[in-house]
Short mmCIF file of C-alpha atoms in Angstrom, two decimals:
data_model
loop_
_atom_site.label_atom_id
_atom_site.label_comp_id
_atom_site.label_asym_id
_atom_site.label_seq_id
_atom_site.Cartn_x
_atom_site.Cartn_y
_atom_site.Cartn_z
CA UNK R 1 0.37 -0.17 -0.27
CA UNK R 2 1.28 3.66 -0.83
CA UNK R 3 1.68 5.49 2.69
CA UNK R 4 -0.50 8.54 2.97
CA UNK R 5 2.82 10.90 3.58
CA UNK R 6 6.51 10.75 4.62
CA UNK R 7 5.17 10.58 8.25
CA UNK R 8 2.41 7.95 7.85
CA UNK R 9 -0.57 7.58 10.25
CA UNK R 10 -1.23 3.98 11.28
CA UNK R 11 -4.69 2.98 12.12
CA UNK R 12 -5.93 -0.66 13.20
CA UNK R 13 -9.49 -2.38 14.85
CA UNK R 14 -10.05 -2.17 18.60
CA UNK R 15 -8.94 -5.77 20.06
CA UNK R 16 -11.51 -6.65 22.90
CA UNK R 17 -9.77 -6.69 26.52
CA UNK R 18 -6.52 -4.60 24.88
CA UNK R 19 -5.38 -2.41 27.83
CA UNK R 20 -2.35 -1.02 25.27
CA UNK R 21 -1.48 -1.16 22.18
CA UNK R 22 2.67 -1.60 20.71
CA UNK R 23 3.75 -0.68 17.27
CA UNK R 24 6.61 -1.38 15.43
CA UNK R 25 7.93 -0.11 11.52
CA UNK R 26 11.20 -2.22 10.01
CA UNK R 27 12.98 -1.64 7.16
CA UNK R 28 13.16 -4.03 4.26
CA UNK R 29 16.43 -5.70 5.91
CA UNK R 30 14.24 -6.36 9.36
CA UNK R 31 15.95 -3.31 10.94
CA UNK R 32 13.51 -1.40 13.66
CA UNK R 33 12.66 1.99 12.68
CA UNK R 34 10.90 3.19 15.36
CA UNK R 35 9.17 1.57 18.01
CA UNK R 36 8.59 -2.22 19.04
CA UNK R 37 10.43 -3.34 22.03
CA UNK R 38 13.87 -2.58 23.80
CA UNK R 39 16.08 -5.63 24.63
CA UNK R 40 14.42 -5.71 28.01
CA UNK R 41 10.94 -6.33 26.82
CA UNK R 42 9.89 -2.66 27.18
CA UNK R 43 7.76 -0.69 24.82
CA UNK R 44 10.34 1.63 22.84
CA UNK R 45 7.65 4.47 22.33
CA UNK R 46 5.32 6.05 24.06
CA UNK R 47 1.85 4.83 25.70
CA UNK R 48 -0.73 3.78 23.49
CA UNK R 49 -3.85 3.27 25.49
CA UNK R 50 -6.77 1.08 24.61
CA UNK R 51 -8.95 4.14 23.34
CA UNK R 52 -6.11 4.84 20.92
CA UNK R 53 -7.14 3.54 17.29
CA UNK R 54 -4.03 5.37 15.13
CA UNK R 55 -0.79 7.04 15.36
CA UNK R 56 1.53 8.98 13.02
CA UNK R 57 5.35 7.75 12.80
CA UNK R 58 7.47 8.70 15.79
CA UNK R 59 4.52 10.07 17.42
CA UNK R 60 6.23 10.26 20.29
CA UNK R 61 9.73 11.89 18.77
CA UNK R 62 11.71 8.78 19.54
CA UNK R 63 15.67 10.53 19.46
CA UNK R 64 16.76 6.72 17.49
CA UNK R 65 14.00 6.73 15.20
CA UNK R 66 14.95 7.28 11.30
CA UNK R 67 13.33 9.30 8.93
CA UNK R 68 11.27 7.01 6.44
CA UNK R 69 12.92 7.54 2.57
CA UNK R 70 10.73 8.30 -0.05
CA UNK R 71 10.30 5.34 -2.47
CA UNK R 72 11.07 2.97 0.14
CA UNK R 73 9.06 -0.20 1.56
CA UNK R 74 8.78 -0.59 5.07
CA UNK R 75 6.47 -2.99 7.03
CA UNK R 76 4.51 -1.96 10.16
CA UNK R 77 2.89 -4.26 12.82
CA UNK R 78 0.94 -3.51 16.10
CA UNK R 79 0.16 -5.66 18.99
CA UNK R 80 -2.57 -5.80 21.44
CA UNK R 81 -1.72 -6.23 24.98
CA UNK R 82 -3.51 -7.27 28.76
CA UNK R 83 -1.04 -4.66 30.40
CA UNK R 84 1.99 -6.09 32.63
CA UNK R 85 1.14 -8.69 34.88
CA UNK R 86 1.02 -7.48 38.43
CA UNK R 87 4.25 -7.23 40.28
CA UNK R 88 6.02 -8.97 37.44
CA UNK R 89 6.55 -6.12 34.54
CA UNK R 90 5.84 -8.83 31.86
CA UNK R 91 3.80 -7.78 28.98
CA UNK R 92 0.75 -9.90 28.07
CA UNK R 93 0.54 -9.90 24.54
CA UNK R 94 -2.89 -11.14 23.48
CA UNK R 95 -2.88 -10.11 19.43
CA UNK R 96 -0.62 -9.07 16.83
CA UNK R 97 -1.43 -7.80 13.16
CA UNK R 98 -0.65 -9.89 10.43
CA UNK R 99 2.70 -9.23 8.56
CA UNK R 100 1.86 -8.68 5.03
CA UNK R 101 -1.04 -6.28 5.64
CA UNK R 102 1.96 -3.90 7.23
CA UNK R 103 4.20 -3.57 4.06
CA UNK R 104 3.52 -0.14 2.68
CA UNK R 105 5.91 2.40 0.36
CA UNK R 106 6.30 5.99 0.92
CA UNK R 107 5.74 8.29 -1.53
CA UNK R 108 8.22 9.64 -4.01
CA UNK R 109 9.25 13.32 -3.31
CA UNK R 110 7.83 15.59 -5.64
CA UNK R 111 10.08 16.42 -8.60
CA UNK R 112 11.75 20.50 -8.06
#
């Protein structure tokens, strides 16, 4: 799918019983561009609550997020979560989006 801009908006359907969502954007090499999880397993982006149904790329201004390049293809994924298990600090992921549905291309820059 063609993205809506160089800073795309990602939208999803609500998942029953989800308390929060996690999102990740990767390049075709599988490198995480933004979001996902830290090596310790914590969300590597700002909080996305259960009432949220869409976010823009790097909505939290994460300093390590790379700009998405015009004409390049990327993939995004969203996970629904029950929240951390009490006193364990472990996320309880209950669903994720399909990989092939999340493939998108950034529009080419307009010619000068």
